[in-house]
Coordinates of C-alpha atoms in Angstrom, one line a residue:
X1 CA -33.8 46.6 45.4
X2 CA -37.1 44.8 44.9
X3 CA -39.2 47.8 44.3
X4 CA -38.9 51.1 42.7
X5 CA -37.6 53.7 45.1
X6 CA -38.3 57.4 45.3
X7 CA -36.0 58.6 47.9
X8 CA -32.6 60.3 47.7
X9 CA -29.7 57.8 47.8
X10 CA -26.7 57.8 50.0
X11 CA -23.8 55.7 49.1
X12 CA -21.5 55.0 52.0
X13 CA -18.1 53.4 52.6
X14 CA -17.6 49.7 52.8
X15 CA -16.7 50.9 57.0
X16 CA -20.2 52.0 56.8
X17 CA -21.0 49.0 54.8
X18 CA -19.8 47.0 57.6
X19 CA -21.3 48.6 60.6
X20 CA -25.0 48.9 58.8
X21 CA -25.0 45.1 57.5
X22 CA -23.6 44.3 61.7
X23 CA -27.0 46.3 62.7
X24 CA -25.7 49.5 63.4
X25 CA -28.3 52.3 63.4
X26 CA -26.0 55.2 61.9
X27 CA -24.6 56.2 58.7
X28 CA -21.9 59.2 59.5
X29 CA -21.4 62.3 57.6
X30 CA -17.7 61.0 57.1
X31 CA -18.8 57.7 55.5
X32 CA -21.3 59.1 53.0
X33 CA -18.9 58.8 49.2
X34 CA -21.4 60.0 47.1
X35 CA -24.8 62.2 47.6
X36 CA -27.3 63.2 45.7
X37 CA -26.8 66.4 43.4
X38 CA -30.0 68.6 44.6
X39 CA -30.0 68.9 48.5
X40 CA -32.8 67.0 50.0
X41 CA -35.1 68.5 52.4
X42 CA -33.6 68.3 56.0
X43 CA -35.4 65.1 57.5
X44 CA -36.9 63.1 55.0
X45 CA -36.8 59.4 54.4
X46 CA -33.2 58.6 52.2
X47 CA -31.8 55.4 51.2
X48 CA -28.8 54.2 51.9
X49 CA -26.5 51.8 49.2
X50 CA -22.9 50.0 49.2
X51 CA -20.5 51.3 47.8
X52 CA -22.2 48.6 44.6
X53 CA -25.1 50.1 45.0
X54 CA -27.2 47.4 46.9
X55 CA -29.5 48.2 49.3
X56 CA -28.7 48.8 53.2
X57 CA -31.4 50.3 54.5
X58 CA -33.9 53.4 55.1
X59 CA -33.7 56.5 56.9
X60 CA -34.1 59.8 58.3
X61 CA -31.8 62.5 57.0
X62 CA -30.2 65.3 59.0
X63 CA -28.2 67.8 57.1
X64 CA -27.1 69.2 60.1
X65 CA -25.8 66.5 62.2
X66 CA -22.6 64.5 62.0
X67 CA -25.6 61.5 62.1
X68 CA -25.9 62.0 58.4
X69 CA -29.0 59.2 58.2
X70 CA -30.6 57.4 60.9
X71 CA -32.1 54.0 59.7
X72 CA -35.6 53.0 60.4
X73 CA -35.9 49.8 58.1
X74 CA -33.8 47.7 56.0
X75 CA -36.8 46.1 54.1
X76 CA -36.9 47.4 50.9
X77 CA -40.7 46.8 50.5
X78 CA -41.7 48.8 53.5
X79 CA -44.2 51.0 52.7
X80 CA -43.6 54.2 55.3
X81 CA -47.4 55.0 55.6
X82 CA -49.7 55.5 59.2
X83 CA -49.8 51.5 59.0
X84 CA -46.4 50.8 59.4
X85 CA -45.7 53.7 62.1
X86 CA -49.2 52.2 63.8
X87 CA -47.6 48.2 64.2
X88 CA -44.2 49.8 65.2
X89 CA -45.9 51.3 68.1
X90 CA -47.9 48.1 68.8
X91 CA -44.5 46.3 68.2
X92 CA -43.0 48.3 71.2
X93 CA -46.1 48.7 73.9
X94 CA -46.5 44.8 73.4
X95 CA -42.8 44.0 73.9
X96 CA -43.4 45.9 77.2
X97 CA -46.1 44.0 78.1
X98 CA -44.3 40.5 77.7
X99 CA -41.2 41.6 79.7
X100 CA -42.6 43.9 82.4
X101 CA -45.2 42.9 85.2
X102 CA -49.1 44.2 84.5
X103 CA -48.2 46.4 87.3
X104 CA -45.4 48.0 86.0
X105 CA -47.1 49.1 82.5
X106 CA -48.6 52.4 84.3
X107 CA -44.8 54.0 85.1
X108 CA -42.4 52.3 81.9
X109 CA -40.6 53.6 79.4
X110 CA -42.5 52.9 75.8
X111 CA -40.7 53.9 73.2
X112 CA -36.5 54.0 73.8
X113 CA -35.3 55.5 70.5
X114 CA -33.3 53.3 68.3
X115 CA -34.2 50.0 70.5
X116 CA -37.6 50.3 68.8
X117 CA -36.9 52.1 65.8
X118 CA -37.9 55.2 66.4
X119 CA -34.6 57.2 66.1
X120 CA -34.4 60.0 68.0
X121 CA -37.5 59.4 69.9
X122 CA -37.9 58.6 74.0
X123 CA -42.0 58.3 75.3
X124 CA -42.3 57.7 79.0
X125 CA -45.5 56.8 80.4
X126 CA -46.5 58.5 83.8
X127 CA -49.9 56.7 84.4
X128 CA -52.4 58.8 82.4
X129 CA -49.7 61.1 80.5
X130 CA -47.1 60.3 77.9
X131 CA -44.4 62.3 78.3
X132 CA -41.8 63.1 74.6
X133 CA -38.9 63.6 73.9
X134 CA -37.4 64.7 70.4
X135 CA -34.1 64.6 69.6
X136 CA -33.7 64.2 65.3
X137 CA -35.1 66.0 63.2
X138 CA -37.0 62.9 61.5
X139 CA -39.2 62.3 64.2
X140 CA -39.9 66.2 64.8
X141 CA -41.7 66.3 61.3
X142 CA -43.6 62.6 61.9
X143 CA -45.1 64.0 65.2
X144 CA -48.3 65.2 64.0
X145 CA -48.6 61.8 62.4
X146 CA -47.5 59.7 64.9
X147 CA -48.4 60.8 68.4
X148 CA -51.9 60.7 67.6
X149 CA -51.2 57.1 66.9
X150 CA -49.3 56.9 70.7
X151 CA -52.9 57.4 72.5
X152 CA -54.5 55.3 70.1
X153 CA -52.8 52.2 70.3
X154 CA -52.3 52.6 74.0
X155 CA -56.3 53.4 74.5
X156 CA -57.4 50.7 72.2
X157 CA -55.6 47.9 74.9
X158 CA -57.8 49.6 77.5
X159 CA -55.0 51.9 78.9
X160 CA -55.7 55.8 79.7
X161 CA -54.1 58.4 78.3
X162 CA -54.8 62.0 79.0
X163 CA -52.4 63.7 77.2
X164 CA -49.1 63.9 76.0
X165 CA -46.8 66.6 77.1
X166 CA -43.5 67.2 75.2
X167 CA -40.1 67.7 77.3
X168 CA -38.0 69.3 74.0
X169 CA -35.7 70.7 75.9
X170 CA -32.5 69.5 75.4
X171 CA -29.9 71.2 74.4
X172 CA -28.9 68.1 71.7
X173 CA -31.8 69.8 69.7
X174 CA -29.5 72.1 68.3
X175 CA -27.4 69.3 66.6
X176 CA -30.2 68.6 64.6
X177 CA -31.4 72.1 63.5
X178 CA -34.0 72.0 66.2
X179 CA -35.0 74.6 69.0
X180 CA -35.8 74.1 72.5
X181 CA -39.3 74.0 73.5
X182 CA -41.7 72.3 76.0
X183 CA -45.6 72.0 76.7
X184 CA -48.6 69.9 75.6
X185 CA -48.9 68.6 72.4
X186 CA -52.3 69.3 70.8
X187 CA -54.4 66.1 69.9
X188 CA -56.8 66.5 67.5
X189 CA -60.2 67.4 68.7
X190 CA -59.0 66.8 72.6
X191 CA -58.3 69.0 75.3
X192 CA -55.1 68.5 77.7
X193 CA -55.2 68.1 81.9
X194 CA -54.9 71.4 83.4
X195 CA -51.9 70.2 85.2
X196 CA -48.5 69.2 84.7
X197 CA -48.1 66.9 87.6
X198 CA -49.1 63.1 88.1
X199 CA -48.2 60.4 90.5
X200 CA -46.9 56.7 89.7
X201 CA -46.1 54.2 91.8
X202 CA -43.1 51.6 90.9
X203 CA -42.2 48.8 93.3
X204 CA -45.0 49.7 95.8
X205 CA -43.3 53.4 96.3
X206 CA -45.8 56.1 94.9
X207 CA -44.0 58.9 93.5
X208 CA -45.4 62.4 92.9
X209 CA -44.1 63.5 90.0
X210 CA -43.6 66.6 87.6
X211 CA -43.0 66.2 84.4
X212 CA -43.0 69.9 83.3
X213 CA -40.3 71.1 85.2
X214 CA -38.8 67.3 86.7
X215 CA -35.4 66.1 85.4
X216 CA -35.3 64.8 81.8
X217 CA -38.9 63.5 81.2
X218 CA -39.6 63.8 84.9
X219 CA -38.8 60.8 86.5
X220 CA -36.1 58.2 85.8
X221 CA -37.6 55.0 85.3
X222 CA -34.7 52.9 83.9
X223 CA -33.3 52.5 87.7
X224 CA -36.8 50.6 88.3
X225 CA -34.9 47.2 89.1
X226 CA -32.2 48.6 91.0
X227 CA -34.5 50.2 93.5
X228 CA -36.0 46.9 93.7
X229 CA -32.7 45.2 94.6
X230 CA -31.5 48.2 96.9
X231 CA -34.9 47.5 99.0
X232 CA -34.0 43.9 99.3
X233 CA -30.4 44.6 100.9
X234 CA -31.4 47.7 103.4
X235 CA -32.9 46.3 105.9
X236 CA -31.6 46.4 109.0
X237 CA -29.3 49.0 107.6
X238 CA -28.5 52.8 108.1
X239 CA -28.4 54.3 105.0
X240 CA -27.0 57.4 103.2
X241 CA -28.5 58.0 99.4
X242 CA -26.5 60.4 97.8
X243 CA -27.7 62.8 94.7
X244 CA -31.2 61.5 96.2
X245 CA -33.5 63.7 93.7
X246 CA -36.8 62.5 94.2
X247 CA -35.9 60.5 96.8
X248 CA -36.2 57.1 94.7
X249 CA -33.6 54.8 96.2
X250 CA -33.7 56.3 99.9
X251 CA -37.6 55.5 99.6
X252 CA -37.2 52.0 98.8
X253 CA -34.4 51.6 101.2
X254 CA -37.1 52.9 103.8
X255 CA -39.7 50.8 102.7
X256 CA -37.2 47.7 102.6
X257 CA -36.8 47.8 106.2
X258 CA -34.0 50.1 106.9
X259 CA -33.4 51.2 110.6
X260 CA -32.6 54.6 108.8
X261 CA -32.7 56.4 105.7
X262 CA -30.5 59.6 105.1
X263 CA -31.4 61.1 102.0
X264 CA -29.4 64.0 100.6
X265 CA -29.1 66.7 97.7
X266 CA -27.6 69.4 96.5
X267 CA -31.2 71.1 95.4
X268 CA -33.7 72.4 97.9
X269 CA -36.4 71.8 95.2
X270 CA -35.6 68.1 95.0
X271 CA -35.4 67.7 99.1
X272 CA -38.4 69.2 99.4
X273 CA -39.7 66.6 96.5
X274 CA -38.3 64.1 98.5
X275 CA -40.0 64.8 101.5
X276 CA -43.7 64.7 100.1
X277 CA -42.7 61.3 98.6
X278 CA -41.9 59.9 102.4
X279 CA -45.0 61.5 103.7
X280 CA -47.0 59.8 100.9
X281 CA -45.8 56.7 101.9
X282 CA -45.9 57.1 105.4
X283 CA -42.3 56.2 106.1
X284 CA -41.2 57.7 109.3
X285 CA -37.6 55.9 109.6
X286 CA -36.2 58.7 107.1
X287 CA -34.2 62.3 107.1
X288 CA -33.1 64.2 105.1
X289 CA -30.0 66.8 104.4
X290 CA -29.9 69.7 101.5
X291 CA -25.9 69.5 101.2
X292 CA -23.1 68.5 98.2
X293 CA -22.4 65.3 98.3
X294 CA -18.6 66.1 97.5
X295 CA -18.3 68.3 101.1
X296 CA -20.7 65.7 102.6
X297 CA -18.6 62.5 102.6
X298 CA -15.8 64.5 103.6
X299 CA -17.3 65.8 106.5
X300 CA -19.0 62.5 107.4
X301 CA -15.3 61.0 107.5
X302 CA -14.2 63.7 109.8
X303 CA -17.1 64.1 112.0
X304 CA -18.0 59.6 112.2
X305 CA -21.5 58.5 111.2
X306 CA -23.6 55.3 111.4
X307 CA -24.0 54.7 107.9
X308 CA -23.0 51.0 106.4
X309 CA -24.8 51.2 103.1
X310 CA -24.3 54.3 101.0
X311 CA -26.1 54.7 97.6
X312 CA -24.3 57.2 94.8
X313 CA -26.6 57.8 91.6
X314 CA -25.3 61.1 90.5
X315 CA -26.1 63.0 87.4
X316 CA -24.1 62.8 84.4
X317 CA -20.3 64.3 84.8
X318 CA -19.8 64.2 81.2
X319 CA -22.1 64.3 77.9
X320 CA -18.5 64.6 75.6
X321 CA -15.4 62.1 75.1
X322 CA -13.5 65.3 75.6
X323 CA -14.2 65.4 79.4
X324 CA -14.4 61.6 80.0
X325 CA -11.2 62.3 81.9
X326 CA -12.4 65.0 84.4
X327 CA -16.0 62.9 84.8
X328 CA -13.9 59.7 85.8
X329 CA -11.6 61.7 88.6
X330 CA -15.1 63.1 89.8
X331 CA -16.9 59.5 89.9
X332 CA -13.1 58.4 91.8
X333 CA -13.4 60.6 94.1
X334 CA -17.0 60.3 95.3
X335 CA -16.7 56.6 95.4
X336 CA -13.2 56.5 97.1
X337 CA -14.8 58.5 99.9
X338 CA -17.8 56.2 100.1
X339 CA -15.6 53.3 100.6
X340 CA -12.9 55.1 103.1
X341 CA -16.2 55.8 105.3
X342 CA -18.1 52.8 105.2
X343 CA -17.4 50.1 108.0
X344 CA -16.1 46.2 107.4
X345 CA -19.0 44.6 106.2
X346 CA -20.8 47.7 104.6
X347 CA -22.1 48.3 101.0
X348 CA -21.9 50.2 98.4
X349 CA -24.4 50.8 95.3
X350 CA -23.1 53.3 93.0
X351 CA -24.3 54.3 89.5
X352 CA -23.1 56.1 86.3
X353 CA -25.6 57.6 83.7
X354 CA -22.8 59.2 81.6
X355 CA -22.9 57.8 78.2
X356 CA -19.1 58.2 77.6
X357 CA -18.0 56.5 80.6
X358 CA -18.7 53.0 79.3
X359 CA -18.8 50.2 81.4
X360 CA -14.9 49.4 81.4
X361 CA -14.2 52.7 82.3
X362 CA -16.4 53.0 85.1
X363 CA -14.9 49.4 86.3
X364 CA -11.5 50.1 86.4
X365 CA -12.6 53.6 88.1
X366 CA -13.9 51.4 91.0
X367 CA -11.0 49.3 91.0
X368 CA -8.7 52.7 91.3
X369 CA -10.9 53.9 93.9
X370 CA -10.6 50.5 95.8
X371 CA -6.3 50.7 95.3
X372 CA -6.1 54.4 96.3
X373 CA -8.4 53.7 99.9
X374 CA -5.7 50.9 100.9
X375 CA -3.2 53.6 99.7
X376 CA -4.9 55.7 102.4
X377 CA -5.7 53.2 105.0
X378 CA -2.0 52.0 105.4
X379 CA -0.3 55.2 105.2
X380 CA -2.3 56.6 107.8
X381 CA -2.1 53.3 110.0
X382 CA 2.1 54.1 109.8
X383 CA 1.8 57.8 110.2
X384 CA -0.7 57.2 113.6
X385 CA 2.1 54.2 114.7
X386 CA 5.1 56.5 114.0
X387 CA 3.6 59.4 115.8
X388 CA 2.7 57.2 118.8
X389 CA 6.5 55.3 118.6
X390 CA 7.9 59.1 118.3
X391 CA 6.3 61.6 121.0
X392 CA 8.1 63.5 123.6
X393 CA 7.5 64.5 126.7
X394 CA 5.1 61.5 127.5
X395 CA 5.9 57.9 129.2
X396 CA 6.9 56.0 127.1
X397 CA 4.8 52.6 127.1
X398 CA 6.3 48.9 127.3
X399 CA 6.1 46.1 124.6
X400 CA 6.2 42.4 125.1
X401 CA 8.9 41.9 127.7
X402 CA 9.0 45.2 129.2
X403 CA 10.9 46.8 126.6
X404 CA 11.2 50.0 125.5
X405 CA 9.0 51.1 122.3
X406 CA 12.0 53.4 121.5
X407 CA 14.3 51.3 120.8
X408 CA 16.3 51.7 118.1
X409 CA 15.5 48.3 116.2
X410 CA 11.8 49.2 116.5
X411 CA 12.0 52.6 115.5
X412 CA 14.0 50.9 112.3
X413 CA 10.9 48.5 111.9
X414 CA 8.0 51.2 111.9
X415 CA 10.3 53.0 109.1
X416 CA 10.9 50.1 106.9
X417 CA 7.0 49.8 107.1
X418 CA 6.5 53.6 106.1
X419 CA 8.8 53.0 103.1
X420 CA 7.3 49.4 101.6
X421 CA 3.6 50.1 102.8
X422 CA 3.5 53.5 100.6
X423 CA 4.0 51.5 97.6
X424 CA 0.8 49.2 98.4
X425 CA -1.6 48.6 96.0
X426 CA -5.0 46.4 95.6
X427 CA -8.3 45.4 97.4
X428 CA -8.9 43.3 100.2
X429 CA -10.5 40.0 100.8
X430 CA -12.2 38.4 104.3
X431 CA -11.0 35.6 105.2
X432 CA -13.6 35.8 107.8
X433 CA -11.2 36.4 111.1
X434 CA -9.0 39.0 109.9
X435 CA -8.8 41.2 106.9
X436 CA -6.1 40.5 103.9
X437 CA -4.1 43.1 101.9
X438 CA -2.4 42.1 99.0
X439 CA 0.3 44.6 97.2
X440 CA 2.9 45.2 95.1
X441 CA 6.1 46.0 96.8
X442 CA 7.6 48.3 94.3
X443 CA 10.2 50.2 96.5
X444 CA 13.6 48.5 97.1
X445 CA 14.0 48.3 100.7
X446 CA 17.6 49.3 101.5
X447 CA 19.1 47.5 103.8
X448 CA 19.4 43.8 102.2
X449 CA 16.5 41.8 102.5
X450 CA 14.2 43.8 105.1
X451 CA 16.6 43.4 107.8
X452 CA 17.7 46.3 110.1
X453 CA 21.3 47.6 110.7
X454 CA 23.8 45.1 112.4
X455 CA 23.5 47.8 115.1
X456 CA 19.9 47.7 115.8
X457 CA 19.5 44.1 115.5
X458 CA 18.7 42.7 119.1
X459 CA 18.7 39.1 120.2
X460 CA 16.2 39.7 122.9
X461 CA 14.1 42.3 121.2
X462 CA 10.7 41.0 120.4
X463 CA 9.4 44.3 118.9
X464 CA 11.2 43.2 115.7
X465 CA 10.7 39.8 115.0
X466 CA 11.7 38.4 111.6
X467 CA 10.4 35.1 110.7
X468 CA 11.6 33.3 107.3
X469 CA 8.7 31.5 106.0
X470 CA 8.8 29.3 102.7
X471 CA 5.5 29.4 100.9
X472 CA 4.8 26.4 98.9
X473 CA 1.3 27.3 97.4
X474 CA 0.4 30.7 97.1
X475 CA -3.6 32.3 96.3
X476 CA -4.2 31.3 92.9
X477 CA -5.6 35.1 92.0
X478 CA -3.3 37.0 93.9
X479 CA 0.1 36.7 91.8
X480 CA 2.4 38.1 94.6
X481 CA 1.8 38.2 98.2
X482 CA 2.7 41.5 99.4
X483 CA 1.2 42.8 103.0
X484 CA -0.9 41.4 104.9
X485 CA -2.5 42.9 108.2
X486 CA -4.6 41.8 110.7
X487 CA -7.6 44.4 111.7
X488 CA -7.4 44.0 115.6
X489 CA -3.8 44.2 115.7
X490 CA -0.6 45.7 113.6
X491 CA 1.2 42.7 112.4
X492 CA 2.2 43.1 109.0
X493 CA 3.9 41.0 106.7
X494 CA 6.1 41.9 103.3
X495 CA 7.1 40.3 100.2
X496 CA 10.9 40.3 100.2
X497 CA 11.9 38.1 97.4
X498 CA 13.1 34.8 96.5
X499 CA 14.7 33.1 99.4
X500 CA 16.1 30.4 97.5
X501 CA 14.0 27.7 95.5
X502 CA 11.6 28.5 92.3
X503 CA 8.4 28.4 93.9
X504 CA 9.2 29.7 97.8
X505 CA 9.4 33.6 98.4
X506 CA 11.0 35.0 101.3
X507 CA 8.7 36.9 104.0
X508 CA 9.4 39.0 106.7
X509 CA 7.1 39.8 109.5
X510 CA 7.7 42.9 111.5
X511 CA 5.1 43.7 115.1
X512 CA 4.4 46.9 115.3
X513 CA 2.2 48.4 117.8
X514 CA 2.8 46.2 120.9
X515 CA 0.3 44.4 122.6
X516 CA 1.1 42.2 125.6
X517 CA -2.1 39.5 124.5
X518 CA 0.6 39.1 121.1
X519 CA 3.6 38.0 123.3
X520 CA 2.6 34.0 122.6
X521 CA 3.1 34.8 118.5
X522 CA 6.4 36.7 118.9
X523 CA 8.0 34.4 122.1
X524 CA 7.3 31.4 119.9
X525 CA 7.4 32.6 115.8
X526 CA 5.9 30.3 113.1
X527 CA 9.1 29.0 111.2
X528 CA 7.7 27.1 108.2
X529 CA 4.6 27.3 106.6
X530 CA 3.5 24.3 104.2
X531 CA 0.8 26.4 102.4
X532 CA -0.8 29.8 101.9
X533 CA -4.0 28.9 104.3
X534 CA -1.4 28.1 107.4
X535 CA -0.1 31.6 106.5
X536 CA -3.2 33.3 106.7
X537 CA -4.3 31.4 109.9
X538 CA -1.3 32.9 111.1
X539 CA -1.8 36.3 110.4
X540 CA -5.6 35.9 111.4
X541 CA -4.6 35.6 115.2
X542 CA -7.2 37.2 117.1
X543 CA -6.2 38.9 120.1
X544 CA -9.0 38.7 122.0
X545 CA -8.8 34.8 122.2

């Protein structure tokens, strides 16, 4: 070290070693090998040394919390005096100003915790109040330093600041030793506004908002750019904004041009918040519905609805690794149902606040979402064909040719497709005439290679047709070509195997629900394909031409 130090000293592990010297903030209770003797008081400055002894940084201790020390400097000359806290404020508001717009400075975020070096610390600005939240016990003690220093570097850049209110509760306190409080926080020699409510406007939407009893600090501001980008692709859209809360997305949607805006929520408080937002605006293309979004979509896919852009920003389903596993079935099933309802050509924004469910996770949840909706979508295209191909009492229709839909070599061919399409698996890509699913075929079928008993196999019979194609060049991402299926019609086609040849697969095509405008494909089958685009021409025959 280059000066002499007066602060209690924390040896760590060289794990910890690592982690501080890569940059991270932390020093865990589990790393710490040697303390000092005498117990420090519970948040004040420590340092923090190798397991040699050299110097890794400066902290905040908590005696309670697995966070044993949370760094604020690894400059061992820092002086930790009103100066320094005064240009680490001044370091943050002017890193706002150089990345944000001048117009965005009166509804931003000012201080984000560990980002700016104030561990444990979040400030939210909500044009003339700054809004606080606590969460270490460090930064409780430095507040009647510091947040006098807040309105004074913020005031001497010509900004105004009324007061600063304090949103302390969170129930994280209690890691840290801390109760739960909210209210103004005294200024010296000020007085604080006599209410707890503002308005802001971000993106050209003006929000009212309370920050006394409003989610978190009031307002989430860290969606600012997505609202932005949602605005862009609504319009000309209907569109359903689930978990709406204030109404944030929906209003942008609105003011981007949407025909229509649905916005919905489980609270009556935050519908009704909702609601004075649109009026403030003046947008009149907007409703809205008090109802859970987990019985909403359901219903929506039951009763039909005009929606092709949904929006899902729900709260957090988890704040623990322990339940990362029930928070990822919940965000699985709210976004599998957004997708099952929403027609070719729709979108689909959908968020995740929960700190646990990192990125990957949340990725691979979409992806499972995706894989169990073609799940759906083909086994309820087989169970509608089968029921059609195996009603009584009704007349039975004709296929091409005037045959019989009951024949036995078609009843065969609608239950080979129940047993391979049940196994499908992945998403689907446009080819821009007909839609493409690609799966897995994991089931063996069971009679040889796809085809039907000797004694349903019919010469004449164009409701099975089988069709041998060699495939020379397949998709270059899709490994195995499993089903394909064309939207207007029920043609589908399976992976059967090698048919002979290292590089050809053998593929059988089986028509399903019998159209007479398909007669020309099955009178006069495709027999060899020279590459995978011939194929999907093919299979993108559209009826209506």
């Amino acid at each position: 070290m280059k000066s002499t130090r007066n602060y209690p000293i924390y040896k760590v592990n060289k794990h910890a070693e690592g982690l501080l010297v890569g940059g991270h903030p932390w020093v865990y209770e589990n790393d710490i090998l040697e303390a000092p003797e005498t117990t420090p008081e519970n948040g004040t400055l420590a340092d923090v040394v190798s397991p040699k002894g050299a110097y890794l940084g400066t902290g905040f201790l908590s005696l309670q919390s697995k966070i044993r020390v949370r760094l604020i400097s690894r400059n061992a000359n820092d002086t930790f005096d009103a100066d320094f806290w005064r240009r680490r404020v001044e370091y943050a508001w002017n890193y706002r100003k150089t990345v944000l717009e001048p117009d965005d400075l009166s509804a931003c975020r000012v201080i984000f915790g560990e980002a700016d070096q104030f561990p444990g610390l979040t400030v939210d600005r909500f044009q003339n109040i700054l809004v606080t939240q606590t969460l270490s016990v460090g930064m409780e003690k430095l507040k009647p330093l510091l947040f006098p220093l807040l309105a004074e570097v913020l005031r001497a850049d010509g900004q105004t600041i009324d007061g600063i209110y304090e949103r302390n509760d969170e129930a994280l306190r209690a890691k840290e030793g801390l109760a739960q409080n909210k209210g103004w926080f005294e200024l010296p020699g000020e007085t604080h506004p006599a209410s707890t409510q503002t308005e802001i406007c971000e993106n050209g939407v003006f929000y009212h908002v309370d920050f006394e009893n409003g989610q978190k600090t009031g307002f989430f501001l860290d969606q600012k750019y997505n609202r932005r980008a949602v605005a862009r692709i609504a319009a000309g859209h209907t569109v359903l904004d689930c978990f709406t809360h204030t109404g944030s997305f929906a209003l942008n949607a609105a003011r981007g041009g949407a025909a229509r805006v649905t916005a919905a929520d489980i609270s009556a408080d935050a519908i009704a918040m909702a609601q004075r937002n649109a009026e403030r605006n003046g947008l009149d293309n907007m409703d809205f519905l008090c109802e859970d979004t987990f019985a909403l979509l359901p219903r929506l896919e039951k009763e039909g609805h005009p929606y092709d852009f949904i929006i899902l920003d729900p709260p957090a389903f988890t704040k623990s690794g322990a339940t990362v596993e029930n928070a990822r079935r919940g965000y699985r099933e709210i976004n599998r149902r957004a997708m099952q309802i929403l027609p070719r050509g729709g979108y689909l924004a959908t968020c995740s606040c929960s700190h646990f469910m990192t990125d990957e996770l949340f990725r691979a949840m979409l992806a499972d979402a995706a894989r169990d909706l073609v799940h759906l979508q083909v086994v309820r295209r087989i169970r509608a064909a089968l029921a059609e191909l195996r009603h009584d009492g009704v007349a039975r229709d004709e296929g091409p040719g005037g045959h019989d839909l009951e024949a036995p070599g078609f009843r065969h061919a609608a239950q080979l497709q129940q047993r391979v399409l049940i196994s499908a698996v992945a998403v689907h890509r446009d080819d821009g005439r007909g839609r493409i699913l690609c799966a897995d075929v994991t089931e063996p079928l069971r009679h040889g290679r796809g085809h039907p008993p000797a004694e349903h196999r019919h010469r004449n019979d164009h409701k099975v047709l089988r069709a041998e194609i060699r495939i020379l060049r397949l998709y270059r991402d899709i490994q195995k070509l499993g089903a394909l299926t064309h939207r207007r019609g029920d043609v589908f086609c399976y992976l059967l195997g090698p048919a002979g040849g290292r590089e050809s697969e053998r593929i059988c095509f089986f028509y399903v629900h019998a159209q007479a405008s398909f007669s020309p494909i099955l009178q006069q089958p495709q027999r060899h394909c020279n590459s995978a685009s011939s194929v999907v021409k093919f299979l993108s025959y559209d009826p209506q031409t």
